[in-house]
Amino acid sequence: MLRNFPPLKLSSLEKLELSHCSSLQSFPEIIGKMENIRELRLLGTLIKELPLSFQNLTRLRKLSLLFCGVVQLQSSIVMMPELTLIEAWGWKGWQWIKWEEDEEKNGSMLPSKVELLWASKCNLRDDFFQIGFTRFAHVIDLDLSNNNFTHLPECIKECLLLKKLDVSCCRQLREIRGIPPKLKHFNATNCLSLTSSSISMFLNQDLHETRKTLLLLPGSRNPEWFNHTSYRPSSSFWIRNKFPGKVLCLFVAPKDRDISDYVKPMLLINDKVYVCFFDRLKFLKLGAEHTFLFDLRNLIFTNNLYEVPLENEWNHVKVTCFDLTAASMPTPVPIQSGIHVFKQENSDEDIMFNDPYTKKRELEMILPLSPSIILDLDLNFDYLDFDLGFDLDFDLDFCFC
């Protein structure tokens, strides 16, 4: 039963495997630099602390510590010169240890090179964001799901490169005090204590106008600034000339229903299905009373939408959500939906949210009628106005004379 490991002085060592040493309580001291170990995985040990000499693994790029106890981690370790990924899972607690000598040597504001920080189910509390966390200014992908902190502090805005943030199932999370400037993907599934003001920050129109967003939020939210919302599982719009550059989609699950893991959005152009999928499947589960909002550019299509030939003058685009677990064929999911098209790249004349062909058909029906019948119909000509190649008001006036 291995409890302790002797010091290591093996400069040529390329792999060190200590996983499943369930009685191992301390990591061995590293004597001298060991530059050949790039990855280190410790699974199911009792190791509580990594010694200061751990930094002699100077070429280490990936550090995985899984199913550990309470781990005391020196803030200086995240400053290792090539360390870009820290993976933690199933800890009983994470405690930072601050080394004053190291702070003076490296400078208190020097950021680490860690780009991926995954720390799910580590019993993180509010003190996690003190001392060591401020070093992660260059993190791009941050997974803090299934933890016990009550707020994301304002310093989260200092993660200037952060694009993906997962706080799902942080059931005590009440407040988010800032949004990183490059954040695109945000998952707050089952953050049921999150305040309305914190959720509203992520529904700000300006946020979505400048980023390729994908958000999963608790609660049923229909942004007032959306072009079109519906109590049906699909939303439509009509385009001509070209596909719009930026389309935002909305799905809202009702209170009384969890949506299957196998729900997928589906895009149709003139009733032709274009197969699409997300690069991260965990964003596809939509729990009861949750809001899913995403930029259409987050979908990966088998065909490039901007190269799809538009057959008609006006082309019908429909975004819907289907349950793929149905026995016979995909069936629509009973959710609300919405569409917003940002028009900075398209003129207003090339996008419509009401069927233009319906107006044309109505006009074709009434124009052959006599003036007296048209008056009896009490039609709203403002609504029926349509470009038929002549002035509608002028010709109707002429008929009544």
CSV table of C-alpha atoms in Angstrom, one decimal:
chain,number,residue,atom,x,y,z
A,1,MET,CA,0.0,0.0,0.0
A,2,LEU,CA,1.8,3.1,-1.3
A,3,ARG,CA,1.6,6.0,1.1
A,4,ASN,CA,4.7,8.0,0.2
A,5,PHE,CA,6.9,8.2,-2.9
A,6,PRO,CA,10.6,9.0,-2.8
A,7,PRO,CA,12.0,12.1,-4.4
A,8,LEU,CA,12.5,12.0,-8.1
A,9,LYS,CA,15.6,13.0,-9.9
A,10,LEU,CA,15.0,11.5,-13.4
A,11,SER,CA,15.7,14.2,-16.0
A,12,SER,CA,14.9,11.8,-18.9
A,13,LEU,CA,11.6,10.5,-17.5
A,14,GLU,CA,8.7,11.0,-20.0
A,15,LYS,CA,5.7,9.5,-18.2
A,16,LEU,CA,4.7,9.4,-14.6
A,17,GLU,CA,1.5,7.5,-13.6
A,18,LEU,CA,0.3,7.6,-10.1
A,19,SER,CA,-3.5,7.1,-10.6
A,20,HIS,CA,-5.5,4.8,-8.4
A,21,CYS,CA,-2.9,4.9,-5.7
A,22,SER,CA,-5.7,5.3,-3.2
A,23,SER,CA,-3.4,5.6,-0.1
A,24,LEU,CA,-0.9,8.0,-1.7
A,25,GLN,CA,-1.0,11.1,0.5
A,26,SER,CA,1.8,13.3,-1.0
A,27,PHE,CA,3.3,14.0,-4.3
A,28,PRO,CA,7.0,13.2,-4.6
A,29,GLU,CA,9.6,16.0,-4.5
A,30,ILE,CA,11.1,16.8,-7.9
A,31,ILE,CA,14.9,17.2,-7.7
A,32,GLY,CA,16.1,19.3,-10.5
A,33,LYS,CA,14.4,20.1,-13.8
A,34,MET,CA,12.4,17.3,-15.6
A,35,GLU,CA,11.6,18.6,-19.1
A,36,ASN,CA,10.2,15.6,-20.8
A,37,ILE,CA,6.9,15.2,-19.0
A,38,ARG,CA,4.1,17.0,-20.9
A,39,GLU,CA,1.0,15.5,-19.2
A,40,LEU,CA,0.3,14.4,-15.7
A,41,ARG,CA,-2.9,12.6,-14.6
A,42,LEU,CA,-3.7,11.8,-11.0
A,43,LEU,CA,-6.9,9.9,-10.5
A,44,GLY,CA,-8.3,8.7,-7.2
A,45,THR,CA,-5.4,9.5,-4.8
A,46,LEU,CA,-5.3,11.1,-1.3
A,47,ILE,CA,-2.8,13.8,-2.5
A,48,LYS,CA,-3.7,17.0,-0.7
A,49,GLU,CA,-0.9,19.3,-1.9
A,50,LEU,CA,1.6,19.6,-4.7
A,51,PRO,CA,5.1,20.6,-3.4
A,52,LEU,CA,6.8,23.8,-4.6
A,53,SER,CA,9.3,21.6,-6.4
A,54,PHE,CA,6.4,20.5,-8.6
A,55,GLN,CA,7.3,23.5,-10.8
A,56,ASN,CA,10.5,21.7,-11.8
A,57,LEU,CA,8.2,19.9,-14.4
A,58,THR,CA,9.0,22.9,-16.6
A,59,ARG,CA,7.5,21.5,-19.8
A,60,LEU,CA,4.2,20.3,-18.3
A,61,ARG,CA,1.2,21.3,-20.4
A,62,LYS,CA,-1.7,19.4,-19.1
A,63,LEU,CA,-2.5,18.7,-15.4
A,64,SER,CA,-5.4,16.5,-14.4
A,65,LEU,CA,-6.4,15.9,-10.8
A,66,LEU,CA,-9.6,13.8,-10.6
A,67,PHE,CA,-11.5,12.5,-7.6
A,68,CYS,CA,-9.2,13.9,-4.9
A,69,GLY,CA,-9.9,15.1,-1.4
A,70,VAL,CA,-9.4,18.7,-0.3
A,71,VAL,CA,-6.6,19.9,-2.5
A,72,GLN,CA,-4.3,22.8,-1.4
A,73,LEU,CA,-2.9,24.4,-4.5
A,74,GLN,CA,-0.2,26.9,-4.5
A,75,SER,CA,-1.1,29.9,-6.7
A,76,SER,CA,2.4,29.9,-8.2
A,77,ILE,CA,1.8,26.5,-9.8
A,78,VAL,CA,-0.6,28.0,-12.3
A,79,MET,CA,2.3,30.2,-13.5
A,80,MET,CA,4.3,27.2,-14.8
A,81,PRO,CA,5.7,28.3,-18.2
A,82,GLU,CA,3.9,25.9,-20.5
A,83,LEU,CA,0.9,24.9,-18.5
A,84,THR,CA,-2.2,25.5,-20.6
A,85,LEU,CA,-4.8,23.1,-19.2
A,86,ILE,CA,-5.9,22.3,-15.7
A,87,GLU,CA,-8.6,19.7,-15.3
A,88,ALA,CA,-10.1,19.1,-11.8
A,89,TRP,CA,-13.1,16.9,-11.1
A,90,GLY,CA,-14.7,15.5,-8.0
A,91,TRP,CA,-12.7,17.3,-5.3
A,92,LYS,CA,-14.0,17.8,-1.8
A,93,GLY,CA,-12.6,21.3,-1.8
A,94,TRP,CA,-10.0,23.7,-3.4
A,95,GLN,CA,-7.8,25.8,-1.2
A,96,TRP,CA,-5.3,28.4,-2.6
A,97,ILE,CA,-1.9,28.7,-0.8
A,98,LYS,CA,-0.2,32.0,-1.4
A,99,TRP,CA,3.6,32.0,-1.4
A,100,GLU,CA,4.9,35.5,-0.7
A,101,GLU,CA,8.3,34.9,-2.1
A,102,ASP,CA,6.9,33.8,-5.4
A,103,GLU,CA,4.6,36.8,-5.5
A,104,GLU,CA,7.6,39.1,-5.1
A,105,LYS,CA,9.6,37.2,-7.7
A,106,ASN,CA,6.9,37.0,-10.5
A,107,GLY,CA,4.9,40.2,-9.8
A,108,SER,CA,1.5,40.1,-8.3
A,109,MET,CA,-0.4,40.9,-11.5
A,110,LEU,CA,1.4,38.6,-13.9
A,111,PRO,CA,-1.2,36.3,-15.6
A,112,SER,CA,-0.8,32.6,-16.2
A,113,LYS,CA,-0.8,30.9,-19.6
A,114,VAL,CA,-3.6,28.6,-18.7
A,115,GLU,CA,-6.3,28.6,-21.4
A,116,LEU,CA,-8.5,25.8,-20.3
A,117,LEU,CA,-9.7,25.5,-16.7
A,118,TRP,CA,-12.2,22.8,-16.0
A,119,ALA,CA,-13.1,22.6,-12.3
A,120,SER,CA,-16.5,20.8,-12.1
A,121,LYS,CA,-17.8,19.2,-8.9
A,122,CYS,CA,-14.9,20.6,-6.8
A,123,ASN,CA,-17.0,22.1,-4.0
A,124,LEU,CA,-15.8,25.5,-5.0
A,125,ARG,CA,-17.0,28.3,-2.7
A,126,ASP,CA,-16.7,32.1,-2.8
A,127,ASP,CA,-13.1,32.1,-1.5
A,128,PHE,CA,-12.0,30.3,-4.7
A,129,PHE,CA,-12.1,33.6,-6.5
A,130,GLN,CA,-9.5,35.1,-4.2
A,131,ILE,CA,-5.7,34.9,-4.6
A,132,GLY,CA,-5.1,32.3,-7.3
A,133,PHE,CA,-8.1,32.9,-9.6
A,134,THR,CA,-7.0,36.4,-10.5
A,135,ARG,CA,-4.0,34.7,-12.3
A,136,PHE,CA,-6.3,33.2,-15.0
A,137,ALA,CA,-6.6,36.4,-17.1
A,138,HIS,CA,-5.9,34.4,-20.3
A,139,VAL,CA,-8.4,31.6,-19.8
A,140,ILE,CA,-10.6,30.9,-22.9
A,141,ASP,CA,-12.7,28.0,-21.7
A,142,LEU,CA,-13.9,28.0,-18.0
A,143,ASP,CA,-16.0,25.2,-16.5
A,144,LEU,CA,-17.2,25.9,-13.0
A,145,SER,CA,-20.3,23.7,-13.1
A,146,ASN,CA,-21.8,21.9,-10.1
A,147,ASN,CA,-20.2,24.0,-7.4
A,148,ASN,CA,-21.3,26.0,-4.4
A,149,PHE,CA,-20.2,29.6,-4.8
A,150,THR,CA,-22.9,32.3,-4.5
A,151,HIS,CA,-21.6,34.9,-6.9
A,152,LEU,CA,-19.3,35.5,-9.8
A,153,PRO,CA,-17.2,38.5,-8.7
A,154,GLU,CA,-16.5,41.5,-10.8
A,155,CYS,CA,-13.0,40.3,-11.5
A,156,ILE,CA,-14.5,37.8,-14.0
A,157,LYS,CA,-14.5,40.8,-16.4
A,158,GLU,CA,-10.7,40.7,-16.3
A,159,CYS,CA,-10.7,37.4,-18.1
A,160,LEU,CA,-10.3,39.3,-21.4
A,161,LEU,CA,-10.0,36.2,-23.6
A,162,LEU,CA,-12.8,34.1,-22.0
A,163,LYS,CA,-15.2,32.8,-24.7
A,164,LYS,CA,-17.0,29.8,-23.0
A,165,LEU,CA,-18.3,29.8,-19.4
A,166,ASP,CA,-20.2,27.0,-17.8
A,167,VAL,CA,-21.8,27.5,-14.4
A,168,SER,CA,-24.6,24.9,-14.9
A,169,CYS,CA,-26.1,23.3,-11.7
A,170,CYS,CA,-24.5,25.9,-9.4
A,171,ARG,CA,-27.7,26.0,-7.5
A,172,GLN,CA,-26.5,28.5,-4.9
A,173,LEU,CA,-25.3,31.0,-7.5
A,174,ARG,CA,-27.3,34.2,-7.0
A,175,GLU,CA,-25.4,37.0,-8.7
A,176,ILE,CA,-23.1,37.6,-11.7
A,177,ARG,CA,-21.3,40.9,-11.4
A,178,GLY,CA,-19.9,41.3,-14.9
A,179,ILE,CA,-19.6,39.8,-18.4
A,180,PRO,CA,-16.2,39.2,-19.9
A,181,PRO,CA,-15.7,41.3,-23.1
A,182,LYS,CA,-15.3,38.3,-25.4
A,183,LEU,CA,-17.8,35.8,-23.9
A,184,LYS,CA,-19.9,34.0,-26.5
A,185,HIS,CA,-21.1,30.7,-24.9
A,186,PHE,CA,-22.7,30.8,-21.5
A,187,ASN,CA,-24.5,27.9,-19.8
A,188,ALA,CA,-26.5,28.6,-16.6
A,189,THR,CA,-28.8,25.5,-16.6
A,190,ASN,CA,-30.4,24.9,-13.3
A,191,CYS,CA,-29.0,28.0,-11.7
A,192,LEU,CA,-32.4,28.5,-10.1
A,193,SER,CA,-31.2,31.1,-7.5
A,194,LEU,CA,-29.9,33.5,-10.1
A,195,THR,CA,-31.4,36.9,-9.8
A,196,SER,CA,-33.5,38.5,-12.5
A,197,SER,CA,-31.1,41.3,-12.9
A,198,SER,CA,-28.2,38.9,-13.5
A,199,ILE,CA,-30.2,37.1,-16.1
A,200,SER,CA,-31.3,40.3,-17.8
A,201,MET,CA,-27.6,41.2,-18.4
A,202,PHE,CA,-27.4,38.3,-20.9
A,203,LEU,CA,-30.5,39.4,-22.7
A,204,ASN,CA,-29.2,42.8,-23.6
A,205,GLN,CA,-29.5,43.5,-27.3
A,206,ASP,CA,-26.1,45.1,-27.6
A,207,LEU,CA,-24.4,41.9,-26.2
A,208,HIS,CA,-25.8,39.8,-29.0
A,209,GLU,CA,-25.3,42.3,-31.8
A,210,THR,CA,-21.5,42.2,-31.5
A,211,ARG,CA,-20.9,38.5,-30.6
A,212,LYS,CA,-21.8,35.0,-31.9
A,213,THR,CA,-23.7,34.1,-28.8
A,214,LEU,CA,-25.0,30.8,-27.4
A,215,LEU,CA,-26.8,31.1,-24.1
A,216,LEU,CA,-28.8,28.7,-21.8
A,217,LEU,CA,-30.5,30.6,-19.0
A,218,PRO,CA,-33.0,29.7,-16.3
A,219,GLY,CA,-36.5,31.1,-16.5
A,220,SER,CA,-38.9,31.8,-19.4
A,221,ARG,CA,-37.7,34.9,-21.2
A,222,ASN,CA,-38.9,36.5,-24.4
A,223,PRO,CA,-36.7,39.6,-25.2
A,224,GLU,CA,-38.9,42.5,-26.1
A,225,TRP,CA,-36.5,43.6,-28.9
A,226,PHE,CA,-37.0,40.4,-30.9
A,227,ASN,CA,-38.5,40.8,-34.3
A,228,HIS,CA,-40.9,37.8,-33.9
A,229,THR,CA,-41.9,35.5,-31.1
A,230,SER,CA,-44.4,32.6,-31.2
A,231,TYR,CA,-46.1,30.2,-28.9
A,232,ARG,CA,-45.3,27.5,-31.4
A,233,PRO,CA,-42.1,25.4,-31.8
A,234,SER,CA,-41.1,27.2,-35.0
A,235,SER,CA,-40.5,30.8,-36.2
A,236,SER,CA,-40.3,32.0,-39.7
A,237,PHE,CA,-39.2,34.9,-41.9
A,238,TRP,CA,-38.8,35.6,-45.6
A,239,ILE,CA,-35.7,36.8,-47.4
A,240,ARG,CA,-34.7,37.7,-50.9
A,241,ASN,CA,-31.4,38.2,-52.7
A,242,LYS,CA,-29.2,36.6,-49.9
A,243,PHE,CA,-29.3,34.9,-46.6
A,244,PRO,CA,-28.9,37.4,-43.7
A,245,GLY,CA,-25.5,37.5,-42.0
A,246,LYS,CA,-26.7,37.4,-38.4
A,247,VAL,CA,-29.9,35.6,-37.2
A,248,LEU,CA,-30.6,35.1,-33.5
A,249,CYS,CA,-32.9,32.2,-32.5
A,250,LEU,CA,-34.9,31.6,-29.3
A,251,PHE,CA,-36.4,28.5,-27.7
A,252,VAL,CA,-38.3,28.6,-24.4
A,253,ALA,CA,-39.3,25.4,-22.6
A,254,PRO,CA,-42.5,25.4,-20.5
A,255,LYS,CA,-42.6,25.0,-16.8
A,256,ASP,CA,-44.0,21.5,-16.8
A,257,ARG,CA,-41.7,19.7,-19.2
A,258,ASP,CA,-38.1,18.7,-19.5
A,259,ILE,CA,-36.9,18.5,-23.1
A,260,SER,CA,-35.0,15.4,-24.3
A,261,ASP,CA,-31.2,15.3,-24.7
A,262,TYR,CA,-31.9,14.5,-28.3
A,263,VAL,CA,-33.7,17.7,-29.3
A,264,LYS,CA,-32.1,19.4,-32.3
A,265,PRO,CA,-32.8,22.6,-34.0
A,266,MET,CA,-33.7,22.3,-37.7
A,267,LEU,CA,-33.5,24.9,-40.5
A,268,LEU,CA,-35.8,24.8,-43.6
A,269,ILE,CA,-35.5,27.1,-46.6
A,270,ASN,CA,-38.6,26.8,-48.9
A,271,ASP,CA,-39.5,23.6,-47.1
A,272,LYS,CA,-36.1,22.0,-47.8
A,273,VAL,CA,-34.4,20.7,-44.7
A,274,TYR,CA,-30.8,21.7,-44.0
A,275,VAL,CA,-29.1,19.3,-41.5
A,276,CYS,CA,-27.3,21.0,-38.7
A,277,PHE,CA,-25.8,20.3,-35.3
A,278,PHE,CA,-23.9,21.9,-32.5
A,279,ASP,CA,-20.2,21.3,-31.8
A,280,ARG,CA,-21.1,20.9,-28.0
A,281,LEU,CA,-24.0,18.6,-27.3
A,282,LYS,CA,-24.3,19.6,-23.7
A,283,PHE,CA,-26.0,22.8,-24.9
A,284,LEU,CA,-28.9,20.8,-26.5
A,285,LYS,CA,-30.7,19.8,-23.3
A,286,LEU,CA,-33.4,22.3,-22.5
A,287,GLY,CA,-34.8,21.9,-19.0
A,288,ALA,CA,-38.3,22.9,-17.9
A,289,GLU,CA,-38.7,26.7,-17.8
A,290,HIS,CA,-35.3,27.5,-19.4
A,291,THR,CA,-34.4,29.8,-22.3
A,292,PHE,CA,-32.1,28.8,-25.1
A,293,LEU,CA,-30.8,31.7,-27.2
A,294,PHE,CA,-28.3,31.2,-30.0
A,295,ASP,CA,-26.8,32.9,-33.0
A,296,LEU,CA,-27.5,30.7,-36.1
A,297,ARG,CA,-23.8,30.8,-37.0
A,298,ASN,CA,-23.2,28.4,-34.0
A,299,LEU,CA,-24.8,25.6,-36.0
A,300,ILE,CA,-22.7,23.5,-38.3
A,301,PHE,CA,-24.5,22.9,-41.6
A,302,THR,CA,-23.8,20.3,-44.2
A,303,ASN,CA,-24.4,23.1,-46.8
A,304,ASN,CA,-23.1,26.6,-46.6
A,305,LEU,CA,-26.2,28.8,-46.1
A,306,TYR,CA,-24.6,31.7,-48.0
A,307,GLU,CA,-24.2,29.5,-51.0
A,308,VAL,CA,-27.7,28.0,-51.0
A,309,PRO,CA,-29.5,29.1,-54.3
A,310,LEU,CA,-32.6,31.2,-53.5
A,311,GLU,CA,-35.3,29.9,-55.9
A,312,ASN,CA,-38.0,32.5,-55.4
A,313,GLU,CA,-38.3,36.3,-55.2
A,314,TRP,CA,-39.2,35.8,-51.5
A,315,ASN,CA,-37.8,32.7,-49.8
A,316,HIS,CA,-39.3,31.2,-46.7
A,317,VAL,CA,-36.9,30.4,-43.8
A,318,LYS,CA,-38.1,28.4,-40.8
A,319,VAL,CA,-36.2,27.5,-37.7
A,320,THR,CA,-37.8,24.8,-35.5
A,321,CYS,CA,-37.0,22.3,-32.8
A,322,PHE,CA,-37.5,18.6,-33.1
A,323,ASP,CA,-37.5,15.6,-30.7
A,324,LEU,CA,-35.4,12.9,-32.4
A,325,THR,CA,-36.4,10.2,-29.8
A,326,ALA,CA,-39.8,9.7,-31.4
A,327,ALA,CA,-40.4,6.2,-32.6
A,328,SER,CA,-41.4,6.9,-36.2
A,329,MET,CA,-40.2,10.3,-37.2
A,330,PRO,CA,-39.0,13.6,-35.6
A,331,THR,CA,-41.8,15.5,-34.0
A,332,PRO,CA,-42.0,19.2,-33.0
A,333,VAL,CA,-41.2,20.0,-29.4
A,334,PRO,CA,-44.0,22.0,-27.5
A,335,ILE,CA,-41.9,25.1,-26.8
A,336,GLN,CA,-42.0,28.8,-27.6
A,337,SER,CA,-39.8,30.2,-30.2
A,338,GLY,CA,-38.5,33.5,-31.6
A,339,ILE,CA,-36.4,35.0,-34.4
A,340,HIS,CA,-34.4,38.2,-34.6
A,341,VAL,CA,-32.5,39.3,-37.7
A,342,PHE,CA,-29.9,41.9,-37.3
A,343,LYS,CA,-30.3,44.2,-40.3
A,344,GLN,CA,-27.0,46.0,-40.4
A,345,GLU,CA,-25.9,43.7,-43.2
A,346,ASN,CA,-29.3,43.5,-45.0
A,347,SER,CA,-31.7,46.2,-46.0
A,348,ASP,CA,-35.1,46.3,-44.5
A,349,GLU,CA,-36.6,45.7,-47.9
A,350,ASP,CA,-35.0,42.2,-48.1
A,351,ILE,CA,-36.4,40.8,-44.9
A,352,MET,CA,-40.1,40.2,-43.9
A,353,PHE,CA,-41.8,38.6,-41.0
A,354,ASN,CA,-45.2,38.3,-42.6
A,355,ASP,CA,-45.8,36.1,-45.6
A,356,PRO,CA,-45.6,38.4,-48.6
A,357,TYR,CA,-47.4,35.9,-50.8
A,358,THR,CA,-50.4,36.0,-48.5
A,359,LYS,CA,-50.8,39.7,-49.3
A,360,LYS,CA,-50.4,39.0,-53.0
A,361,ARG,CA,-53.1,36.3,-53.0
A,362,GLU,CA,-55.5,38.5,-51.2
A,363,LEU,CA,-55.0,41.3,-53.7
A,364,GLU,CA,-55.5,38.9,-56.6
A,365,MET,CA,-58.8,37.8,-55.1
A,366,ILE,CA,-60.3,41.3,-54.6
A,367,LEU,CA,-59.0,43.2,-57.7
A,368,PRO,CA,-61.5,41.5,-60.1
A,369,LEU,CA,-64.4,42.4,-57.8
A,370,SER,CA,-66.7,45.3,-58.4
A,371,PRO,CA,-66.2,48.5,-56.4
A,372,SER,CA,-69.4,48.0,-54.4
A,373,ILE,CA,-68.3,44.6,-53.2
A,374,ILE,CA,-64.8,45.9,-52.3
A,375,LEU,CA,-66.5,48.6,-50.1
A,376,ASP,CA,-68.7,46.0,-48.4
A,377,LEU,CA,-65.6,43.9,-47.5
A,378,ASP,CA,-64.3,46.9,-45.4
A,379,LEU,CA,-60.7,45.9,-46.3
A,380,ASN,CA,-57.6,47.5,-44.7
A,381,PHE,CA,-55.8,48.7,-47.8
A,382,ASP,CA,-52.7,49.7,-45.8
A,383,TYR,CA,-52.3,46.1,-44.9
A,384,LEU,CA,-52.9,44.9,-48.5
A,385,ASP,CA,-50.5,47.4,-50.1
A,386,PHE,CA,-48.1,45.4,-52.3
A,387,ASP,CA,-45.8,46.2,-55.1
A,388,LEU,CA,-47.8,45.1,-58.2
A,389,GLY,CA,-46.2,47.5,-60.6
A,390,PHE,CA,-48.8,50.2,-60.3
A,391,ASP,CA,-50.2,52.7,-57.7
A,392,LEU,CA,-53.0,50.8,-55.8
A,393,ASP,CA,-54.5,54.0,-54.3
A,394,PHE,CA,-54.7,55.7,-57.7
A,395,ASP,CA,-56.5,52.8,-59.5
A,396,LEU,CA,-59.0,52.3,-56.7
A,397,ASP,CA,-59.9,56.0,-56.7
A,398,PHE,CA,-60.4,55.7,-60.5
A,399,CYS,CA,-62.8,52.8,-60.0
A,400,PHE,CA,-65.0,54.7,-57.5
A,401,CYS,CA,-65.4,57.7,-59.8
